[in-house]
Coordinates of C-alpha atoms and ligand atoms in Angstrom, one line a residue:
X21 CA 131.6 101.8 118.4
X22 CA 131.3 98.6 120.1
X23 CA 128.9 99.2 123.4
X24 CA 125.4 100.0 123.0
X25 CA 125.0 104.0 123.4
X26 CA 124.0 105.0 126.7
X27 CA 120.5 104.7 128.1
X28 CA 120.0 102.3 124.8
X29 CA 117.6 98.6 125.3
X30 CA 119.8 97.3 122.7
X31 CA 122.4 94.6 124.5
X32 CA 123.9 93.8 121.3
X33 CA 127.1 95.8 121.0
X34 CA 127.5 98.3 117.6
X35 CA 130.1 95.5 115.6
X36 CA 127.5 92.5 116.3
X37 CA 124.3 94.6 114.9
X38 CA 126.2 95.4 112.0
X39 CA 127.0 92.0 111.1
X40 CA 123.5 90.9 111.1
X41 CA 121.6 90.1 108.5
X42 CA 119.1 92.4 107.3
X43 CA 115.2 90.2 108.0
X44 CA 114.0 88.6 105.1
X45 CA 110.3 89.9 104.4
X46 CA 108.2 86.6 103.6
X47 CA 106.0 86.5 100.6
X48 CA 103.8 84.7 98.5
X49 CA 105.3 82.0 96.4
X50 CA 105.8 83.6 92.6
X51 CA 104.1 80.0 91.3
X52 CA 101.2 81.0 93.2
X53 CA 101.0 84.8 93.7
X54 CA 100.4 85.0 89.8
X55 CA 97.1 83.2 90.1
X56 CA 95.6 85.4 92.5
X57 CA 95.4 89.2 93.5
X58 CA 96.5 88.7 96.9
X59 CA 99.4 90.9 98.9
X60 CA 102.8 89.8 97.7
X61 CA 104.6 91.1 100.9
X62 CA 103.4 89.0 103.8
X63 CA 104.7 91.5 106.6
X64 CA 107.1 90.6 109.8
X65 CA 105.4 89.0 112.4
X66 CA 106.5 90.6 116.3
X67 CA 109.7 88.4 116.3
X68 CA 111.2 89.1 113.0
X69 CA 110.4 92.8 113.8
X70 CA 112.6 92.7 117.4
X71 CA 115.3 90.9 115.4
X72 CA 115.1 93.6 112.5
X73 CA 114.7 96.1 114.9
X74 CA 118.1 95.0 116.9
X75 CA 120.2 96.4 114.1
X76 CA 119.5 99.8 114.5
X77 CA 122.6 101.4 115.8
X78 CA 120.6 104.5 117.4
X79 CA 122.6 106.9 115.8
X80 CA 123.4 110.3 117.5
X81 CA 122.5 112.3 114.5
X82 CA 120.1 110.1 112.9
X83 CA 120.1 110.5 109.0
X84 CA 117.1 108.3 108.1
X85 CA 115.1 110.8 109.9
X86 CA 116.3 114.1 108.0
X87 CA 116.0 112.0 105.2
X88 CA 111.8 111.4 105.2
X89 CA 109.7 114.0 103.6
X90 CA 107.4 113.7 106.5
X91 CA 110.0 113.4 108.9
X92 CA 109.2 110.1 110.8
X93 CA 111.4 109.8 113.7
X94 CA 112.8 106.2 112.5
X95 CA 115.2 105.7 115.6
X96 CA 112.5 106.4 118.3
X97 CA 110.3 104.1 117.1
X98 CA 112.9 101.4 116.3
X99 CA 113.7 101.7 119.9
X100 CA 110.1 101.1 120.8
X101 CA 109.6 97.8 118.8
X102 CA 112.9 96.6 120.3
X103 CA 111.4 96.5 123.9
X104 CA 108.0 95.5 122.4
X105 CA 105.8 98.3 122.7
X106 CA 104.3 97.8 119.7
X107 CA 101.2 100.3 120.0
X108 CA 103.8 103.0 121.2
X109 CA 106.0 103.0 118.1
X110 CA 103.0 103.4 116.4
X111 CA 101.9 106.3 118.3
X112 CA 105.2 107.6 117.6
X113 CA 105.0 106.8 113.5
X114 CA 101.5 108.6 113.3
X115 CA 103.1 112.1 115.3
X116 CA 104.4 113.1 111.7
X117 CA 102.6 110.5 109.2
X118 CA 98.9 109.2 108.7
X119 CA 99.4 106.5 106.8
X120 CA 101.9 104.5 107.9
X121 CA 100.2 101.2 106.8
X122 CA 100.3 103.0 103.0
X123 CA 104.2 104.1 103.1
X124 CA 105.1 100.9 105.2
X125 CA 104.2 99.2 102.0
X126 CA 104.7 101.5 98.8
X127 CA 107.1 104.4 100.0
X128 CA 110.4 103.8 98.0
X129 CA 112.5 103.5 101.6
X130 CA 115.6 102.9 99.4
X131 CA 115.4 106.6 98.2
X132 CA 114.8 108.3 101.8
X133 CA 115.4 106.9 104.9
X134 CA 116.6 103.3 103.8
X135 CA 119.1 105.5 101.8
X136 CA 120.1 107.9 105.0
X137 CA 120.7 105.0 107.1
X138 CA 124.1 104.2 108.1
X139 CA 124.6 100.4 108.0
X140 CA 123.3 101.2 104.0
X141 CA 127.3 102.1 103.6
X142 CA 128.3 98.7 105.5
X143 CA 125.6 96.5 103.6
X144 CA 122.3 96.7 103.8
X145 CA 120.2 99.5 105.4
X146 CA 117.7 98.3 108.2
X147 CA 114.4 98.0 106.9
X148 CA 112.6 100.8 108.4
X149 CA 109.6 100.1 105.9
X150 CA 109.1 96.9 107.0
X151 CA 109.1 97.9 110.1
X152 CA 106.7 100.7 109.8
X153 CA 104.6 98.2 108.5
X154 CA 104.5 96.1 111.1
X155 CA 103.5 98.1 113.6
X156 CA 101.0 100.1 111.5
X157 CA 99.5 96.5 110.9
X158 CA 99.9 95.1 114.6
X159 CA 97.8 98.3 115.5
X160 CA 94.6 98.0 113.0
X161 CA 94.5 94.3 113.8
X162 CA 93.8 95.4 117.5
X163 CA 92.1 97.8 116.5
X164 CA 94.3 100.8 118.4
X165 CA 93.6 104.1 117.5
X166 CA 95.0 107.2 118.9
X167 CA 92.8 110.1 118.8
X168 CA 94.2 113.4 120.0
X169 CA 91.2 115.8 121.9
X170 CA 92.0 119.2 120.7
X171 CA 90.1 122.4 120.9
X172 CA 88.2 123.7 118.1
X173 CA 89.3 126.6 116.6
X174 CA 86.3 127.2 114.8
X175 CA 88.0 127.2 111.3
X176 CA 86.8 125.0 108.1
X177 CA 89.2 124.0 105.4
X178 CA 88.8 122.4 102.3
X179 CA 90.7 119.5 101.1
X180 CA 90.1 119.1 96.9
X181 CA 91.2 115.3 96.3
X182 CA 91.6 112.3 98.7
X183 CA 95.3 111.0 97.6
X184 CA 98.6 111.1 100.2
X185 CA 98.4 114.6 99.6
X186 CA 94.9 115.6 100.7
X187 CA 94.5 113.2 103.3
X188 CA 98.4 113.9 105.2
X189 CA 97.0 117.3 105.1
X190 CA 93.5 116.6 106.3
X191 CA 95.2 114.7 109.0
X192 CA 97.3 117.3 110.1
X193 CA 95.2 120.2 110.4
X194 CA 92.2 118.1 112.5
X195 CA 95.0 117.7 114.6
X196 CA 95.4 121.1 114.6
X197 CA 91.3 121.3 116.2
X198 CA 89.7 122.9 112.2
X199 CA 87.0 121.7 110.6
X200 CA 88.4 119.3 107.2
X201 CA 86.3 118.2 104.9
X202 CA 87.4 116.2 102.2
X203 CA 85.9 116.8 98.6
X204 CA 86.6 113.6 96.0
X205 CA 85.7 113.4 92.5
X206 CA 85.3 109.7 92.3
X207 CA 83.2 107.6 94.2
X208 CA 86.1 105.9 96.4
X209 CA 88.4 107.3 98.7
X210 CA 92.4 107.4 98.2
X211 CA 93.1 109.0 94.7
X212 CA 96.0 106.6 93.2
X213 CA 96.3 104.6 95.9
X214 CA 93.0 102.9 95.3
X215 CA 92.3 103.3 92.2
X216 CA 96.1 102.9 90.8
X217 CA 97.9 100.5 92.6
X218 CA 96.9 96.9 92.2
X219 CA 95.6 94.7 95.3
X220 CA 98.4 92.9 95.8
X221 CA 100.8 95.4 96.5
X222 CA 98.6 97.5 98.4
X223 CA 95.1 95.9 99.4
X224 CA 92.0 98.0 99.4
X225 CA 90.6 96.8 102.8
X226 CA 94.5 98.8 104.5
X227 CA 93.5 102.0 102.6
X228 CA 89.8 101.7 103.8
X229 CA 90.8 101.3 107.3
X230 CA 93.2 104.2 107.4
X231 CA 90.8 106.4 106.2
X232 CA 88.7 105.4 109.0
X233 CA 91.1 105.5 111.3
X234 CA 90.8 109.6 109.8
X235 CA 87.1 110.0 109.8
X236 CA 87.3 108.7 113.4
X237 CA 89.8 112.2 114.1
X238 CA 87.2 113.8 112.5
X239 CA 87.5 114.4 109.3
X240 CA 84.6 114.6 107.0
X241 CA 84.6 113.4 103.3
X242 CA 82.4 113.7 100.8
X243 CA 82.7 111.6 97.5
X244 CA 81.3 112.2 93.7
X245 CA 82.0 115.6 94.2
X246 CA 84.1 116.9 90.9
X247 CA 85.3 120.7 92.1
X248 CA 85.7 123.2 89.0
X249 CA 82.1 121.5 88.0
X250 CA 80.0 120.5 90.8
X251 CA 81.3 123.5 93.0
X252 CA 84.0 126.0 92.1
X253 CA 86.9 126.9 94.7
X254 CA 84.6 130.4 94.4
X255 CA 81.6 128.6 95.6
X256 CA 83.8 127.2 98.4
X257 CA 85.3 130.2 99.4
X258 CA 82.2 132.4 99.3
X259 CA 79.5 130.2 99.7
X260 CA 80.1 127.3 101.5
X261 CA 82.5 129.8 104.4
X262 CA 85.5 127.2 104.1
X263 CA 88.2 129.7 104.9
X264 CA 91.1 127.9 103.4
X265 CA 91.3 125.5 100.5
X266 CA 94.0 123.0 99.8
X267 CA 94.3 121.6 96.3
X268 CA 95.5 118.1 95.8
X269 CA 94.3 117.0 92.7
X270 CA 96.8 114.7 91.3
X271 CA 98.1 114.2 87.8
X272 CA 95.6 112.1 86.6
X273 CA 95.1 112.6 82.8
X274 CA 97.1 109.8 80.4
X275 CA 100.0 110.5 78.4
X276 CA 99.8 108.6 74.9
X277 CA 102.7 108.0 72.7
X278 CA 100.9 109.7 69.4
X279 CA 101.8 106.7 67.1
X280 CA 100.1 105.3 64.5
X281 CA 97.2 102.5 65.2
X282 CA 97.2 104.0 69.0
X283 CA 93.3 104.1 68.5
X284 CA 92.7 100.2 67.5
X285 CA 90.7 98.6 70.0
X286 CA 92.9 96.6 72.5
X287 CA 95.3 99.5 72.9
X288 CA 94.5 101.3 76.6
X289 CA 96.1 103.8 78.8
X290 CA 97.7 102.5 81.9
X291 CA 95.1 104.9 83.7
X292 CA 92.0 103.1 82.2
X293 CA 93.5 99.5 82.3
X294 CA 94.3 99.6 86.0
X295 CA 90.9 101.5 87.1
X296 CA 88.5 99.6 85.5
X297 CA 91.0 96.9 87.3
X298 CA 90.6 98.5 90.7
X299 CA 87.5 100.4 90.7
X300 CA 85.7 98.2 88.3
X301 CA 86.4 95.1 90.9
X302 CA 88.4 93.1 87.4
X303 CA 90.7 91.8 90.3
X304 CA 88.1 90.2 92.5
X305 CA 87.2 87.4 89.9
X306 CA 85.3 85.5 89.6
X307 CA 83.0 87.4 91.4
X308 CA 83.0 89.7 89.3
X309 CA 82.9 89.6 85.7
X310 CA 85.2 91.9 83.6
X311 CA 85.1 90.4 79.9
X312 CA 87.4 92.7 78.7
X313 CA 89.7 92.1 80.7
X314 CA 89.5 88.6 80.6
X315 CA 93.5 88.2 78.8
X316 CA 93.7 84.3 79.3
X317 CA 95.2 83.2 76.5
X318 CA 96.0 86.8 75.4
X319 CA 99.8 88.4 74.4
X320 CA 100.1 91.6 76.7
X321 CA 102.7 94.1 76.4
X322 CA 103.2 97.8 78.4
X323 CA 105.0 100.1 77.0
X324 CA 106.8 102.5 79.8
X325 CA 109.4 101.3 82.6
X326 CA 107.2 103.1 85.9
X327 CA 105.8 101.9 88.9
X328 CA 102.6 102.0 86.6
X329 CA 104.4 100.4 84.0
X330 CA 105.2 97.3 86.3
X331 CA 101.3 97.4 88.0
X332 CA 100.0 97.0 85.1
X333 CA 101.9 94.0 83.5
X334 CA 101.9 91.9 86.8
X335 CA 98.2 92.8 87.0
X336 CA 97.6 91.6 82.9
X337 CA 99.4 88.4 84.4
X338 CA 97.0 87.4 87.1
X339 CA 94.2 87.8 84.9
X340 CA 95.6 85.3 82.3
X341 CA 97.7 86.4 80.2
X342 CA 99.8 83.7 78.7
X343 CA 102.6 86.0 77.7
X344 CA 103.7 89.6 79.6
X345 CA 106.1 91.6 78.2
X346 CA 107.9 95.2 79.4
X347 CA 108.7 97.1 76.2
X348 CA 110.9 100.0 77.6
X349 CA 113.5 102.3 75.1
X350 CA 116.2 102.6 77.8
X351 CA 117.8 100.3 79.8
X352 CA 117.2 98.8 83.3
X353 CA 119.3 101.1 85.2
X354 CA 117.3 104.0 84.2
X355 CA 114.1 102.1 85.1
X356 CA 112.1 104.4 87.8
X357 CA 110.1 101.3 89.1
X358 CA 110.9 100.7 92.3
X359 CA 113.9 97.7 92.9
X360 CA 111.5 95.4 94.5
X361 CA 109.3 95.6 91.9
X362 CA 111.3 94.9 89.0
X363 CA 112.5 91.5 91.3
X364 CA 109.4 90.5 91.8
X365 CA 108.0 91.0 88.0
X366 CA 111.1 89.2 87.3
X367 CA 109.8 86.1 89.6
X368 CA 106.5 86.0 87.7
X369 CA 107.8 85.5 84.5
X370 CA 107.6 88.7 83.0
X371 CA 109.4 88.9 80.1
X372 CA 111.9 92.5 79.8
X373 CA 112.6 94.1 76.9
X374 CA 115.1 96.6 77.0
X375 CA 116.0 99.4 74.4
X376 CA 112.8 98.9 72.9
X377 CA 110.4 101.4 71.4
X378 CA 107.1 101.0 69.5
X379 CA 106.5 102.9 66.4
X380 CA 103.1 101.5 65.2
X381 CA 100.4 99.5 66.3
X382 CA 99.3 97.1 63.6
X383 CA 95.2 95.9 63.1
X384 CA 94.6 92.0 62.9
X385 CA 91.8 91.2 60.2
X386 CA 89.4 92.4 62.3
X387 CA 90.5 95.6 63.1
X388 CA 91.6 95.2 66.6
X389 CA 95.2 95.2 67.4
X390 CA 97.5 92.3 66.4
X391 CA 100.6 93.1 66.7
X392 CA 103.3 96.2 67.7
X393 CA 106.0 97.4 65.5
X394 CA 109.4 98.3 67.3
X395 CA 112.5 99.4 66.9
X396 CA 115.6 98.9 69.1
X397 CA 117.6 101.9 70.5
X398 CA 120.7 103.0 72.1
X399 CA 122.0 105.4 74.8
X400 CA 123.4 109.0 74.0
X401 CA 124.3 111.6 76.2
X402 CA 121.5 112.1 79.4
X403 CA 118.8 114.3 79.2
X404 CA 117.1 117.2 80.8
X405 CA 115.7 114.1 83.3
X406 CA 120.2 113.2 83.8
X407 CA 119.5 109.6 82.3
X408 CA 120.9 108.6 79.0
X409 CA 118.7 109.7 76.3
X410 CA 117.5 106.9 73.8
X411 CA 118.1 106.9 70.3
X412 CA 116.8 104.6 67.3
X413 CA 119.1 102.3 65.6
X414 CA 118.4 102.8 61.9
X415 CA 117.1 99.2 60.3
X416 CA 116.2 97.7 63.7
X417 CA 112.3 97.6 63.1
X418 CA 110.8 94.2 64.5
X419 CA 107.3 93.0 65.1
X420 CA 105.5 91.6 68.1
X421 CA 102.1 90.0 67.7
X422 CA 100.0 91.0 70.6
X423 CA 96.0 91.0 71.7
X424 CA 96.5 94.1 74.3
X425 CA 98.9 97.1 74.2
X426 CA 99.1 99.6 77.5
X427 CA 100.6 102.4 77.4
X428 CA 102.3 103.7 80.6
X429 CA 104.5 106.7 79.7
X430 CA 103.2 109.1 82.5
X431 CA 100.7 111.5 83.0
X432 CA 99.9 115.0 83.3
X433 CA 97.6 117.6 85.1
X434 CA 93.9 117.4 84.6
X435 CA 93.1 121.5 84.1
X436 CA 89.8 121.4 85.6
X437 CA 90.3 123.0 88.4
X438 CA 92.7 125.4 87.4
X439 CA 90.0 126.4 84.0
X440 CA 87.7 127.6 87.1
X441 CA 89.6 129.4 89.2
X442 CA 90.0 132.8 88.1
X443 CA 94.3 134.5 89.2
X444 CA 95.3 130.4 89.8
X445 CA 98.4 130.3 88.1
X446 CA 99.6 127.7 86.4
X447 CA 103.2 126.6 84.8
X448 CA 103.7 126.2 80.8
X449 CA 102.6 122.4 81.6
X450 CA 99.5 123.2 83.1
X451 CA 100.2 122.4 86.8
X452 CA 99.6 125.1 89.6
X453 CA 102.3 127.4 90.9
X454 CA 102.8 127.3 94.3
X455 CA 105.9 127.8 97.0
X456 CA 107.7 124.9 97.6
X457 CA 107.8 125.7 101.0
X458 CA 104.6 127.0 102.0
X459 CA 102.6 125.3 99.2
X460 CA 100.9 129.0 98.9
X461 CA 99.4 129.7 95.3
X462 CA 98.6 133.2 93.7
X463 CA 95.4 132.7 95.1
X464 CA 94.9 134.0 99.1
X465 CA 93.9 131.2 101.0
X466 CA 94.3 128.5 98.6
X467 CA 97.2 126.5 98.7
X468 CA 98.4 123.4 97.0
X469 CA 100.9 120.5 96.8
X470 CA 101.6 116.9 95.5
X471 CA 101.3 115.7 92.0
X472 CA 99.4 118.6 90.6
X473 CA 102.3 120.7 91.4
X474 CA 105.4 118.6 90.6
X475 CA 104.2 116.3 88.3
X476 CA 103.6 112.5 88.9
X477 CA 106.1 111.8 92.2
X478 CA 105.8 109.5 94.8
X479 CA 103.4 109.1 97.9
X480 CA 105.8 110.2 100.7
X481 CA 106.3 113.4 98.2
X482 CA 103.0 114.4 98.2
X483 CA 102.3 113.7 101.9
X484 CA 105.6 115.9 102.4
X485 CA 103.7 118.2 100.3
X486 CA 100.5 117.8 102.2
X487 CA 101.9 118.5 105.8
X488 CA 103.8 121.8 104.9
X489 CA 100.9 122.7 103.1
X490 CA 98.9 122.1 106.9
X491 CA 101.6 123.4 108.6
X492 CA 101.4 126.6 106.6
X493 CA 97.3 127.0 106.1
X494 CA 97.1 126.7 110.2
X495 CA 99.3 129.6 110.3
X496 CA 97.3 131.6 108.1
X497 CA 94.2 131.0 110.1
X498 CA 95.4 131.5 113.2
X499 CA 98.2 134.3 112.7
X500 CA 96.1 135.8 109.5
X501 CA 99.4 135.2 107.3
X502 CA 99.0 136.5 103.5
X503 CA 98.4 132.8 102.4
X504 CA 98.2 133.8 99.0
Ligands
LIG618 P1 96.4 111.4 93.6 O1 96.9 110.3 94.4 O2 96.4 111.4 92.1 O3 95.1 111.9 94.2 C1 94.4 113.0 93.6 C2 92.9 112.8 93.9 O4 92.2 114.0 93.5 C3 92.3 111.7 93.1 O5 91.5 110.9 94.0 C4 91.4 112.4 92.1 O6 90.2 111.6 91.8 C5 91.0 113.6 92.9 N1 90.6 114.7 92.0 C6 91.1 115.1 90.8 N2 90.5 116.2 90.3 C7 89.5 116.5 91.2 C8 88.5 117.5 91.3 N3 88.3 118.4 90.3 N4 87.6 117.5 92.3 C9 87.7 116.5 93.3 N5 88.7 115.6 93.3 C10 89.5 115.6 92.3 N6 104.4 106.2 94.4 C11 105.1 105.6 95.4 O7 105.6 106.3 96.2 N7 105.2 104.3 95.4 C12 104.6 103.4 94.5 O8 104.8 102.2 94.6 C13 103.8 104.0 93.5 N8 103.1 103.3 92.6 C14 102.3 103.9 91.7 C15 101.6 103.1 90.8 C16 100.7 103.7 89.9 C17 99.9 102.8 89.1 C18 100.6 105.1 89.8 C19 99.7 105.7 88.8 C20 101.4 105.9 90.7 C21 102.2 105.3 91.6 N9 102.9 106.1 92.5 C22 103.7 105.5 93.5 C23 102.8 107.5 92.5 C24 101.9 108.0 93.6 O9 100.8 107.2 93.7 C25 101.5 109.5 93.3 O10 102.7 110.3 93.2 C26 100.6 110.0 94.5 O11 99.4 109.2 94.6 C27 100.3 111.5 94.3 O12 99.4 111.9 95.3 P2 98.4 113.1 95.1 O13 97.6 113.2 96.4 O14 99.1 114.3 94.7 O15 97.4 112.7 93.9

């Protein structure tokens, strides 16, 4: 363990990398960050990267690698940053995912290949995130692009939704020389990655550019196009010729907490509060004017413990809120917001408040909300989910005067697709069936995969989702599998 392995750039020997220090990723200070929407993360520049990049110990059997849903192959382009060939790690990167610029910024790394990665066990993993980001970065500020020519194979398939899961699929089968065309209900491209997740964790202007970078592979989108209304998957099928349809419609419809005073004005759903945020342009003020979501001087609480959960609070807290508080009924362990986020909520000032559960919203004297009733709680045995399940402690009830109340406690499958689509099954929830391997539904030909088959997951899940679903709808063109 102490030379570089053979044929390795690397001159540090195995027992120096390991002793250096993981990179630090540089950020906005938190005293300034919470005035403004802009990215938190600053990104490595080309000589933090090398140094980062240096601590890879090129492992024979690289675990990082078997540990990515899309099955990046971390060590090769590690090695390619090390000797600076910045554009060719990228090229390597965008062999098995299309948005690296996305995952190098929101892909929980800690729970895939940060996890699988060796020097994890002797401190802390390399930071194969950060590094995916920089070179995705270093490669749209020059502009690179790497286009593969392939041949046509005369195909068309249809792509329903533009989140990771549509567009790693779309990416993969132009690749693969079919015709994609992307259909999306709203009027902007990127399903939760635009219109979820706030500006300065993952800025607007990256997303754009990727999907760019997509249409310049040639793949088509069209937006405003709601499929189970405008157009059926029938109509698709039949009509329009497509000859294989992949469903990626997300699980986009809010989850309320069915308490009393959950209708007073001033109570939203994460879903509406961060879209009319993203979509609605609240974050770009003040060139644009959002009254409603003017909160200076306002109390703001969200109720849930999520990524969504933590998006929404550091977003109330940029646009004024002079108190932000996390209401969440178990306890930070059992938190699924990603580590990073929970630090840096923590280095705003958002106030945490643990074993905590509202039970009704209460009406000021003018009807809107003023203030939440809670009650504390404490951990029993775990769950069907394996974390410990809350329970209230009797005589515990507390109030919390508050102007805005959002509620983040997940989401679940919008059924309009599935309501049109004659023989689609669907589970007892309401999302579609389909193989977890091939992504194949009990439709022929129509396949699906991401969140409106598992339930709200992560991106790199549904991009894992959308390539097997590729991988499996090129084989049914081309071999004339059953796809079905
Ligand atoms: P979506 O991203 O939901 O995309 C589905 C798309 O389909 C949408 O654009 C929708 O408009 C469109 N659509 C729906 N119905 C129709 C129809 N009938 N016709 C046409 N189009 C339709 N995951 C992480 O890994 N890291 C994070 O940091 C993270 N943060 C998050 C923050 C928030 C606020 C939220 C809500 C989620 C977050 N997630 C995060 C989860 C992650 O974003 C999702 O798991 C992922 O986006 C799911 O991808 P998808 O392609 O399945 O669906």
């Amino acid at each position: 363990m102490s030379q570089p392995p053979p044929g390795s750039a690397n001159p540090l020997p195995l027992r120096d990398r390991v002793k250096l220090p993981r990179q630090h990723m540089p950020e906005q200070p938190s005293e300034l960050r919470i005035l403004n929407f802009g990215e938190v993360n600053l990104g490595y520049g080309p000589e933090l990267a090398q140094q980062e990049a240096q601590r890879c110990l090129e492992c024979a059997k690289p675990t990082c690698m078997d540990n990515c849903p899309v099955g990046v192959k971390v060590k090769e382009f590690v090695q390619h940053i090390l000797v600076g060939d910045f554009s060719g790690a990228a090229a390597i990167i965008r062999q098995d995912n299309v948005l690296p610029a996305i995952t190098g910024r929101v892909c929980p790394q800690e729970d895939h290949c940060e996890a699988g990665c060796k020097l994890h066990k002797k401190g802390e993993s390399l930071g194969i995130g950060y590094l995916e980001r920089f070179v995705a970065d270093y490669e749209q500020r020059l502009g690179i692009r790497h286009v593969p020519t392939v041949a046509a194979t005369g195909k068309k398939v249809a792509i329903v939704g533009s989140g990771p899961a549509g567009l790693s699929a779309a990416g993969d089968l132009v690749q693969k020389g079919h015709q994609v065309r992307v259909f999306e209900a709203l009027h902007e491209l990127g399903g939760v990655l635009v219109y979820g997740i706030p500006e300065f964790r993952l800025p607007k202007g990256i997303i754009r550019e990727q999907i760019d970078y997509m249409r310049a592979m040639g793949v088509e989108f069209e937006t405003d196009v709601v499929v189970g209304r405008t157009i059926t998957i029938d109509e698709l099928m039949h009509e329009e010729g497509f000859d294989a349809i992949f469903i990626a419609t997300g699980a986009g419809s809010p989850q309320f907490l069915g308490i009393p005073g959950e209708h007073l004005n001033g109570v939203y759903s994460a879903n509406e509060f961060l879209t009319r945020i993203n979509l609605m342009h609240a974050y770009e003020f003040p060139a644009y004017d959002q009254p409603m979501l003017d909160l200076h001087g306002k109390d703001v609480a969200v109720i849930g413990g999520g990524n969504t959960a933590l998006d929404t609070i550091r977003s109330a807290l940029r646009l004024g809120a002079r108190k932000a508080y996390v209401l969440y009924r178990r306890s930070e362990t059992e938190m699924p917001a990603r580590v990073e986020e929970v630090k840096h909520a923590r280095q705003e000032g958002i106030e945490f408040h643990m074993l905590t559960a509202p039970v009704e919203f209460l009406p000021d004297e003018k009807g809107w909300l003023g203030a939440v009733r809670c009650q504390r709680m404490e951990l029993g045995e775990p769950d069907a989910s394996g974390r410990r399940r809350p329970q209230p402690i009797a005589g515990s009830e507390f109030e919390v005067p508050l102007s805005v109340a959002v509620i983040a406690v997940g989401t679940s499958a919008n059924p309009v697709v599935q309501s049109t689509t004659p023989g689609l099954n669907t589970d007892k929830r309401g999302y579609i069936s389909a193989d977890s391997v091939t992504q194949r539904t009990s439709r022929r030909g129509v396949f699906a995969g991401g969140d409106i088959v598992t339930g709200s997951a992560t991106v790199i899940l549904a991009m894992g989702a959308g390539r097997r679903a590729a991988k499996s709808i090129h084989e049914y063109l081309i071999d004339g599998g059953w796809g079905g």
